[in-house]
Amino acid sequence: MKSQSRIARRTVLRGAGVALTIPWLESLNAAVPAPKRFAVLFMGNGVNEDQWSAKGQGASMQLSKSLEPLAPLRQKINVIDGLFVKSLTGQGIHPAQTGSILSGASIQRGPILRSGVTVDQMLANTIGQDTAQPSMVLACEQPLTGYHETNFSMAYSSHISWQSPDSPVPTEVYPSLAFDTLFENRGVMRNASILDRVRTRASELSRQVSSTDKAKLDEYLGSVRDIEKRIERMRIDKHKADEVAKGSNKPAWTMDRPANGLPEDLREHTRLMCDIVALGFQTDRTRVASLILANDLSAQIYPFLNVREGHHSASHDNLSDGYERITRFHLSQFAYLAQKLDAMKEGDGTVLDNSCLLFLSNLWSGRRHDNSRLPLVTAGGLSGAIETGRTISYLGEKDENRKMSSLYLSILQKMGLKMDRFGDASAPLERF
Amino acid sequence: MFRDLLVVAFLSSCLHAQDSFVQTVKPLINSYCIGCHQGANAAAQFDLKQYESSGAIAKDHARWALLEERVAGMTMPPKGVKQPSDAERAALTNWVKTFLKQEAAKSAGDPGVVLTRRLSNAEYNNSIRDLTGVDLKPAKEFPVDPTNAAGFDNSGESLSMSPALLNKYLQAARKVSNHLALGMEGLLFAPHPMLAETDREKFTIQRIVEFYDRQPTDYAAYFEAAWRFKNRAALGKPSAALDDFAKEAKVSSKYLPMVWQLLEESNEPLGPVAKLQWMWRMLPGAQHNQMDAVKEGCVKMRDYVLKIRKLTAAQFRSPRVVGLSGTSQPLMNWKLRAYASHRMDFDRTALQVEGESPMVVPPMRPAFGVPTEDAVASRNAAIAARLRVGDSELFVPSGQRKAYEASFARFSAVFPDAFYIRERGRFYPDDSEDQGRLLSAGFHNVMGYFRDDTPLMELVLDEEQRKELDRLWMEFDTIADFTTRTYVQFFFNQSGEIEGRGRESGSFRPSDQEVTSERVIFGIRDAYLAKASAKDDELGREAIREHFARVNTMIRGVERARLESQPKHLESLLQLAARAYRRPLIESEKESLRTYYRSLREQSALTHEDAMRDMVTLVLMSPDFSYRLETAEPKQVTQIAAPKPSCRKPAAVATVPSTKLLSGAAMASRLSFLLWSSLPDAELSTLGANGDLLKPEALAGQVRRMLKDEKAKALSIEFAGNWLEFRRFEDHNSVDRTRFTEFTNELRQAMFEEPVRFIDDLIRNGKPMTEVLYGKHTFVNAVLARHYGMNEMIRIRGAEWVRVSNARFYGRGGLLPMAAFLTKNSPGLRTSPVKRGYWVAKTLLGESIPPPPPQVPELPNDESKMELPLREMLAKHRANASCAGCHARFDGFGLAFESYGPVGERRKMDLAGRIVDTRAEFPGGAQGSGIEDLLSYIKASREKDFTNNLVRKLLVYALGRGLQLSDEPLVESMKKSFAENDFKFSALLESIVMSLQFREQRNPAVETRLKENPKGD
């Protein structure tokens, strides 16, 4: 490593990979329970409904063709059928069916965007404050923000994470930038720099005033020093943990910084994004992530699947083999991430065991634009809070008992938040 | 007038006062007072045994003043105990009075120790509001400020800093900086965060649309102004100019003459100009006194203009290119430009000339789904044709086409078919389906905006307004980056149409920077040109070339504009810092900030925008912003040697001044936090910086000016709110809302605002502050009016507040019967005469009443479950002598309020169904019933207490410290001035602002010396 003094941090990281050992958290204090993580992977435009089903429980669960890639993990997944978001029905197709997929809120048409805080951002604002990065919001497709013919903004189709009712979180589409954000600790370092100057000024003032005033300014000075110390301690602890882990002979896992720009091939793009989520979870730099594999009204193309049309066009013929291959491709990305996390030992289990991952689409059937039930798979037991290896159906139940918001509320509660309502739900999901 | 502190410190230990204390006072105290007032359980916690010297008395002057009052008023010693003779009583009280007066005079005007402190939460919020122009209220996340002994949260006596609070300060500063936008000329702050692209678009679009909506574009207004000019003589303004009428009607000075000319030019024989002129001449003259008819006539003229232009507006479609869709962006933009540049033109095919072939009405297509260009064009043609066919306005006699065309052309040149386009849907110009797509270009799915306001620019706006609108559009690009993002979305979504992989496909995906490079832009242009290679595609090719040239020029222009504005942002930040720090920055500070910016750019590799956000955060985290430093005045003080002072030489010999005048900037700051609870505005800062503020006339003038400003409402909220203890009422949640369903958040808010508006009216309109007690009026909104049973007021619209002059009729008027106080001083399910009475005695009248002893049993919570009425349970207070000592002073006041229930509602029965009894006995024996009698009692016996209390409270609030003995002369002169000026609040403010206490500070150098040499030996 070159001397760091005059070289910008970006330059240092550029071209250099990040070699990491097992999570520093574990090596530092084995008695501390592993953190819980949450991630949602989204594929727009629905599935091939004929090939999306599961029967049975546990080791004998039977998975349909599109769900086959999850076979090795059947004991750790739940295939859930019949849930939906009521406010996303009956207002029009596409953006009006997507705008609050992770929040259950009512959305509005016209120039002013309005939805609700999504489940992942709710987590980012709470447990996310304990990690270097509150959450990751990623996508493999650029957003569109014009108007759909229903007069709903296309922003609803290309964003699934909302930090406030007025504002979707911009997605990061470039893997290299997602990687950088994860490791640069930007926010904290910027604050440290500001505090340093503030402390200097407070110190200067303190020397210039009367003794009684000095006591007041010293309160300020002391408080600044206190916060600076905390930041420094965090850095030192992390560094110490890295050193300890290095010395304890455990296998390392490396990831190079992705090249600048967008990958040519969608397969590489999705794989890189999944790797970054896995890395973030493993190093505990973040515990919350959302990833759009394909937007609603997606224009992704799949030449490597021998499909001629773009994703959205193909979804109009969603019972075709071509669309089944598209569905299965995206589901495989989910399986890839889940397996990667399952290969990372943590405590008595794996990172996957301490996580809850969701795979979700905004439609069931693309050709009928039917979203009265949504395709949904979960993976991971959230440290035992979620029973896995089940197929659960809510089809035929009252709308009250079929809310996606209830699922989100259950997850929020199981992740430690004290809440009794979320979105349009005032009770957690039964049987979950 | 004012002597050396150094000397003062030693006078109090001189023999003079001490002797007479020992000889006169101590024996009397020992005889008549020490019996009860001594030791750990001293009555009223006033242990008189501990006072061994007159110096100790000087330190505890407030309680000794009380002692004097009680003894002179014969309430102490209490009845039944050995009483001093009249001569002894007089000796004691005179000694105390004289002593205190002498002590006060010795150091009269001493500014005292005013601790430096952080801003209070209200001051923080108001400062951010005034710095950014947006009322962000970041301090609503901060914990509630603790108050000092006087109940105020604006002094160093109670305000402190901790790491937890500082962390919140950091979050707040970051939050404010997230609202930052980089304008062309300097820094801007948006009402919402500006980090997401969708937010930046929202902000910049909103500003443009609001600008448009503010412009005078109603033809009727111009016709009316023209009519007024025409009839100016009859209207009594024979020599007024046309422009005077433009200004009066608030219409464009540029456009009105054009309209006038068209209406008045030599009579046109035919066409729409002729008809309009005819309608114009038919308007009644002013002498007929028919203004309604004139207005109606102007409206009819406007409607005529709108109709003609709707019938004749030009229509366009995108150039046809074989192999490219008509909705392809380069082609659509050609169409949009055509519309934009023909608004002052007209469609010649709209005219139906006798003898020429008749107009054909094509079939109407539905407006549905994703439109093709053909569908849009033919639908609009059909709509237009339907309107035009058979409309006689468009009939032209045979052979006169040319003449009529001339008239239509003239008409259209003055009356554009639209001044600006504020929204555009898929089927533009038919917008029946898609509304609210502000500034949209009308593309499908991808973003796109289009500026179409040439007539507004050319006809209506003056030079400055044109610059402003240009700047707003430029900032739409520099802040929200719309041209680049439109192009990027186009690139990734429509470029598939030329790559042959279907409409929605992305082709090559270059790295971040390259997509918008000139090379890539012209590369894709060439691909489009290749598609438009047929001979007939010349127009299409021209459209394509122009489109990409324009995109490239605009993107490069935005890059340049951003670079050019960067230094302006830095300058703007320095100005922000000066305003935030409430003083001019010295050169080294400015240089230091510039250097920090450079290090953020170079060493930390931040973008310019991120660096600016960090700079704003830095300014808001600096103690120069978050701390009140006026009386600290950190500067180098030169050390001057002073000879040792001695008790026997009272003359001032030291040459170090013990006080000094605050600087102009410090005065500006102190004044503005007093009157506005916020930082100074430009005028006050300037006067402060150049020192002119220190002149008495300037100070008085500023006080007057600042009181007129609405920001002075802060006095009613921060001063009166804390003084009268209703400051936190907006969060009051002790009311049982299931029992009192009327107590909604709206009612609570209205209850809070009532005293604010009432007091604000007294303060800012120079009315007597005694109206607080005796006022017969109040202010209500709809919700409060309903609560007060003011039935005819309920028709007030939503947020409106009105003054009710005859509030007495409803049992209201003045502060006492206001629901806020009655509710706050009720525990939830019953009234509390004790709390209400105590509030009157303590907060209004300023009585010092010690707290109750610890083991007093609680009264029941719920009145409906009480067996005895409240007043009978309270009667036990008065039966017990040790309770009565205090309770006799306020229980009676509280009972007078019994006809108002727990939420201030008027009632005849209490919650258990008993008839309320408002009889009360007031201190001194007077009897009465209800508020009216309470007020009579106060007017007869206690008004001086009210004014004395108000004066002292305001002084504490203004000085930011508790009162000391040396303030007594000022208090006396304030009371005098108050009475002489009809109890106007402004008189008190002026006295305070002109006082030495307010204008001076203790010299820090003296403090240090005193510390080093406490005994002065």
PDB file of N, CA and C in Angstrom, chain B residues 477-522:
ATOM      1  N   ASP B 477     -31.980  22.577 -14.904  1.00  0.00           N
ATOM      2  CA  ASP B 477     -30.938  21.719 -15.446  1.00  0.00           C
ATOM      3  C   ASP B 477     -29.737  21.559 -14.507  1.00  0.00           C
ATOM      4  N   THR B 478     -29.261  22.671 -13.934  1.00  0.00           N
ATOM      5  CA  THR B 478     -28.062  22.525 -13.106  1.00  0.00           C
ATOM      6  C   THR B 478     -28.370  21.782 -11.813  1.00  0.00           C
ATOM      7  N   ILE B 479     -29.580  21.912 -11.315  1.00  0.00           N
ATOM      8  CA  ILE B 479     -29.910  21.242 -10.059  1.00  0.00           C
ATOM      9  C   ILE B 479     -30.504  19.855 -10.308  1.00  0.00           C
ATOM     10  N   ALA B 480     -31.500  19.756 -11.200  1.00  0.00           N
ATOM     11  CA  ALA B 480     -32.155  18.467 -11.404  1.00  0.00           C
ATOM     12  C   ALA B 480     -31.624  17.737 -12.637  1.00  0.00           C
ATOM     13  N   ASP B 481     -30.744  18.351 -13.366  1.00  0.00           N
ATOM     14  CA  ASP B 481     -30.041  17.666 -14.452  1.00  0.00           C
ATOM     15  C   ASP B 481     -31.004  17.081 -15.488  1.00  0.00           C
ATOM     16  N   PHE B 482     -32.076  17.778 -15.832  1.00  0.00           N
ATOM     17  CA  PHE B 482     -33.111  17.105 -16.599  1.00  0.00           C
ATOM     18  C   PHE B 482     -32.688  16.771 -18.022  1.00  0.00           C
ATOM     19  N   THR B 483     -31.893  17.633 -18.652  1.00  0.00           N
ATOM     20  CA  THR B 483     -31.503  17.332 -20.028  1.00  0.00           C
ATOM     21  C   THR B 483     -30.658  16.067 -20.081  1.00  0.00           C
ATOM     22  N   THR B 484     -29.684  15.982 -19.191  1.00  0.00           N
ATOM     23  CA  THR B 484     -28.830  14.802 -19.188  1.00  0.00           C
ATOM     24  C   THR B 484     -29.626  13.543 -18.872  1.00  0.00           C
ATOM     25  N   ARG B 485     -30.443  13.625 -17.863  1.00  0.00           N
ATOM     26  CA  ARG B 485     -31.175  12.420 -17.447  1.00  0.00           C
ATOM     27  C   ARG B 485     -32.178  12.000 -18.503  1.00  0.00           C
ATOM     28  N   THR B 486     -32.804  12.974 -19.154  1.00  0.00           N
ATOM     29  CA  THR B 486     -33.731  12.632 -20.243  1.00  0.00           C
ATOM     30  C   THR B 486     -32.972  11.895 -21.320  1.00  0.00           C
ATOM     31  N   TYR B 487     -31.812  12.420 -21.643  1.00  0.00           N
ATOM     32  CA  TYR B 487     -31.011  11.805 -22.685  1.00  0.00           C
ATOM     33  C   TYR B 487     -30.556  10.416 -22.265  1.00  0.00           C
ATOM     34  N   VAL B 488     -30.138  10.236 -21.015  1.00  0.00           N
ATOM     35  CA  VAL B 488     -29.684   8.926 -20.544  1.00  0.00           C
ATOM     36  C   VAL B 488     -30.831   7.919 -20.571  1.00  0.00           C
ATOM     37  N   GLN B 489     -32.022   8.347 -20.102  1.00  0.00           N
ATOM     38  CA  GLN B 489     -33.160   7.415 -20.143  1.00  0.00           C
ATOM     39  C   GLN B 489     -33.511   7.085 -21.587  1.00  0.00           C
ATOM     40  N   PHE B 490     -33.424   8.086 -22.445  1.00  0.00           N
ATOM     41  CA  PHE B 490     -33.666   7.874 -23.867  1.00  0.00           C
ATOM     42  C   PHE B 490     -32.644   6.886 -24.405  1.00  0.00           C
ATOM     43  N   PHE B 491     -31.402   7.122 -24.050  1.00  0.00           N
ATOM     44  CA  PHE B 491     -30.317   6.293 -24.553  1.00  0.00           C
ATOM     45  C   PHE B 491     -30.537   4.837 -24.194  1.00  0.00           C
ATOM     46  N   PHE B 492     -30.882   4.582 -22.933  1.00  0.00           N
ATOM     47  CA  PHE B 492     -31.010   3.192 -22.503  1.00  0.00           C
ATOM     48  C   PHE B 492     -32.344   2.574 -22.878  1.00  0.00           C
ATOM     49  N   ASN B 493     -33.264   3.389 -23.345  1.00  0.00           N
ATOM     50  CA  ASN B 493     -34.575   2.817 -23.632  1.00  0.00           C
ATOM     51  C   ASN B 493     -35.040   2.945 -25.058  1.00  0.00           C
ATOM     52  N   GLN B 494     -34.665   3.967 -25.733  1.00  0.00           N
ATOM     53  CA  GLN B 494     -35.173   4.099 -27.084  1.00  0.00           C
ATOM     54  C   GLN B 494     -34.112   3.821 -28.137  1.00  0.00           C
ATOM     55  N   SER B 495     -32.868   3.794 -27.690  1.00  0.00           N
ATOM     56  CA  SER B 495     -31.846   3.572 -28.697  1.00  0.00           C
ATOM     57  C   SER B 495     -31.993   2.179 -29.309  1.00  0.00           C
ATOM     58  N   GLY B 496     -32.748   1.311 -28.638  1.00  0.00           N
ATOM     59  CA  GLY B 496     -33.011   0.002 -29.214  1.00  0.00           C
ATOM     60  C   GLY B 496     -33.706   0.109 -30.555  1.00  0.00           C
ATOM     61  N   GLU B 497     -34.455   1.203 -30.737  1.00  0.00           N
ATOM     62  CA  GLU B 497     -35.195   1.318 -31.996  1.00  0.00           C
ATOM     63  C   GLU B 497     -34.274   1.473 -33.184  1.00  0.00           C
ATOM     64  N   ILE B 498     -33.067   1.918 -32.925  1.00  0.00           N
ATOM     65  CA  ILE B 498     -32.159   1.983 -34.063  1.00  0.00           C
ATOM     66  C   ILE B 498     -31.153   0.851 -34.063  1.00  0.00           C
ATOM     67  N   GLU B 499     -31.093   0.122 -32.961  1.00  0.00           N
ATOM     68  CA  GLU B 499     -30.168  -0.997 -32.925  1.00  0.00           C
ATOM     69  C   GLU B 499     -30.828  -2.276 -33.386  1.00  0.00           C
ATOM     70  N   GLY B 500     -32.114  -2.175 -33.640  1.00  0.00           N
ATOM     71  CA  GLY B 500     -32.793  -3.327 -34.205  1.00  0.00           C
ATOM     72  C   GLY B 500     -33.116  -4.422 -33.230  1.00  0.00           C
ATOM     73  N   ARG B 501     -33.077  -4.105 -31.923  1.00  0.00           N
ATOM     74  CA  ARG B 501     -33.396  -5.205 -31.002  1.00  0.00           C
ATOM     75  C   ARG B 501     -34.765  -5.018 -30.378  1.00  0.00           C
ATOM     76  N   GLY B 502     -35.647  -4.292 -31.053  1.00  0.00           N
ATOM     77  CA  GLY B 502     -36.964  -4.049 -30.480  1.00  0.00           C
ATOM     78  C   GLY B 502     -36.993  -2.667 -29.829  1.00  0.00           C
ATOM     79  N   ARG B 503     -38.184  -2.192 -29.605  1.00  0.00           N
ATOM     80  CA  ARG B 503     -38.332  -0.828 -29.078  1.00  0.00           C
ATOM     81  C   ARG B 503     -37.664  -0.652 -27.718  1.00  0.00           C
ATOM     82  N   GLU B 504     -37.872  -1.631 -26.897  1.00  0.00           N
ATOM     83  CA  GLU B 504     -37.370  -1.438 -25.530  1.00  0.00           C
ATOM     84  C   GLU B 504     -36.126  -2.269 -25.318  1.00  0.00           C
ATOM     85  N   SER B 505     -35.045  -1.847 -25.840  1.00  0.00           N
ATOM     86  CA  SER B 505     -33.827  -2.608 -25.558  1.00  0.00           C
ATOM     87  C   SER B 505     -32.673  -1.658 -25.342  1.00  0.00           C
ATOM     88  N   GLY B 506     -31.832  -1.998 -24.455  1.00  0.00           N
ATOM     89  CA  GLY B 506     -30.612  -1.216 -24.279  1.00  0.00           C
ATOM     90  C   GLY B 506     -29.553  -1.829 -25.153  1.00  0.00           C
ATOM     91  N   SER B 507     -28.753  -1.033 -25.755  1.00  0.00           N
ATOM     92  CA  SER B 507     -27.705  -1.609 -26.602  1.00  0.00           C
ATOM     93  C   SER B 507     -26.379  -1.580 -25.858  1.00  0.00           C
ATOM     94  N   PHE B 508     -25.439  -0.883 -26.372  1.00  0.00           N
ATOM     95  CA  PHE B 508     -24.137  -0.845 -25.728  1.00  0.00           C
ATOM     96  C   PHE B 508     -24.243  -0.018 -24.439  1.00  0.00           C
ATOM     97  N   ARG B 509     -23.476  -0.368 -23.477  1.00  0.00           N
ATOM     98  CA  ARG B 509     -23.568   0.274 -22.164  1.00  0.00           C
ATOM     99  C   ARG B 509     -22.207   0.814 -21.749  1.00  0.00           C
ATOM    100  N   PRO B 510     -21.904   2.002 -22.207  1.00  0.00           N
ATOM    101  CA  PRO B 510     -20.591   2.561 -21.842  1.00  0.00           C
ATOM    102  C   PRO B 510     -20.554   2.973 -20.369  1.00  0.00           C
ATOM    103  N   SER B 511     -19.382   3.310 -19.898  1.00  0.00           N
ATOM    104  CA  SER B 511     -19.213   3.640 -18.477  1.00  0.00           C
ATOM    105  C   SER B 511     -19.828   5.002 -18.177  1.00  0.00           C
ATOM    106  N   ASP B 512     -19.919   5.299 -16.873  1.00  0.00           N
ATOM    107  CA  ASP B 512     -20.631   6.473 -16.376  1.00  0.00           C
ATOM    108  C   ASP B 512     -20.476   7.739 -17.212  1.00  0.00           C
ATOM    109  N   GLN B 513     -19.249   8.188 -17.341  1.00  0.00           N
ATOM    110  CA  GLN B 513     -19.064   9.502 -17.946  1.00  0.00           C
ATOM    111  C   GLN B 513     -19.349   9.497 -19.431  1.00  0.00           C
ATOM    112  N   GLU B 514     -19.140   8.345 -20.052  1.00  0.00           N
ATOM    113  CA  GLU B 514     -19.096   8.368 -21.508  1.00  0.00           C
ATOM    114  C   GLU B 514     -20.450   8.566 -22.165  1.00  0.00           C
ATOM    115  N   VAL B 515     -21.508   8.129 -21.512  1.00  0.00           N
ATOM    116  CA  VAL B 515     -22.816   8.200 -22.169  1.00  0.00           C
ATOM    117  C   VAL B 515     -23.116   9.619 -22.648  1.00  0.00           C
ATOM    118  N   THR B 516     -22.752  10.606 -21.832  1.00  0.00           N
ATOM    119  CA  THR B 516     -23.081  11.982 -22.196  1.00  0.00           C
ATOM    120  C   THR B 516     -21.949  12.689 -22.912  1.00  0.00           C
ATOM    121  N   SER B 517     -20.925  11.944 -23.300  1.00  0.00           N
ATOM    122  CA  SER B 517     -19.832  12.598 -24.028  1.00  0.00           C
ATOM    123  C   SER B 517     -20.311  12.954 -25.427  1.00  0.00           C
ATOM    124  N   GLU B 518     -19.673  13.960 -25.970  1.00  0.00           N
ATOM    125  CA  GLU B 518     -20.026  14.410 -27.314  1.00  0.00           C
ATOM    126  C   GLU B 518     -19.908  13.252 -28.305  1.00  0.00           C
ATOM    127  N   ARG B 519     -18.892  12.449 -28.092  1.00  0.00           N
ATOM    128  CA  ARG B 519     -18.656  11.333 -29.014  1.00  0.00           C
ATOM    129  C   ARG B 519     -19.861  10.395 -29.052  1.00  0.00           C
ATOM    130  N   VAL B 520     -20.354  10.023 -27.886  1.00  0.00           N
ATOM    131  CA  VAL B 520     -21.478   9.077 -27.856  1.00  0.00           C
ATOM    132  C   VAL B 520     -22.755   9.735 -28.361  1.00  0.00           C
ATOM    133  N   ILE B 521     -22.945  11.004 -28.004  1.00  0.00           N
ATOM    134  CA  ILE B 521     -24.153  11.707 -28.465  1.00  0.00           C
ATOM    135  C   ILE B 521     -24.187  11.756 -29.987  1.00  0.00           C
ATOM    136  N   PHE B 522     -23.090  12.142 -30.579  1.00  0.00           N
ATOM    137  CA  PHE B 522     -23.083  12.231 -32.039  1.00  0.00           C
ATOM    138  C   PHE B 522     -23.042  10.853 -32.675  1.00  0.00           C
TER     139      PHE B 522
END
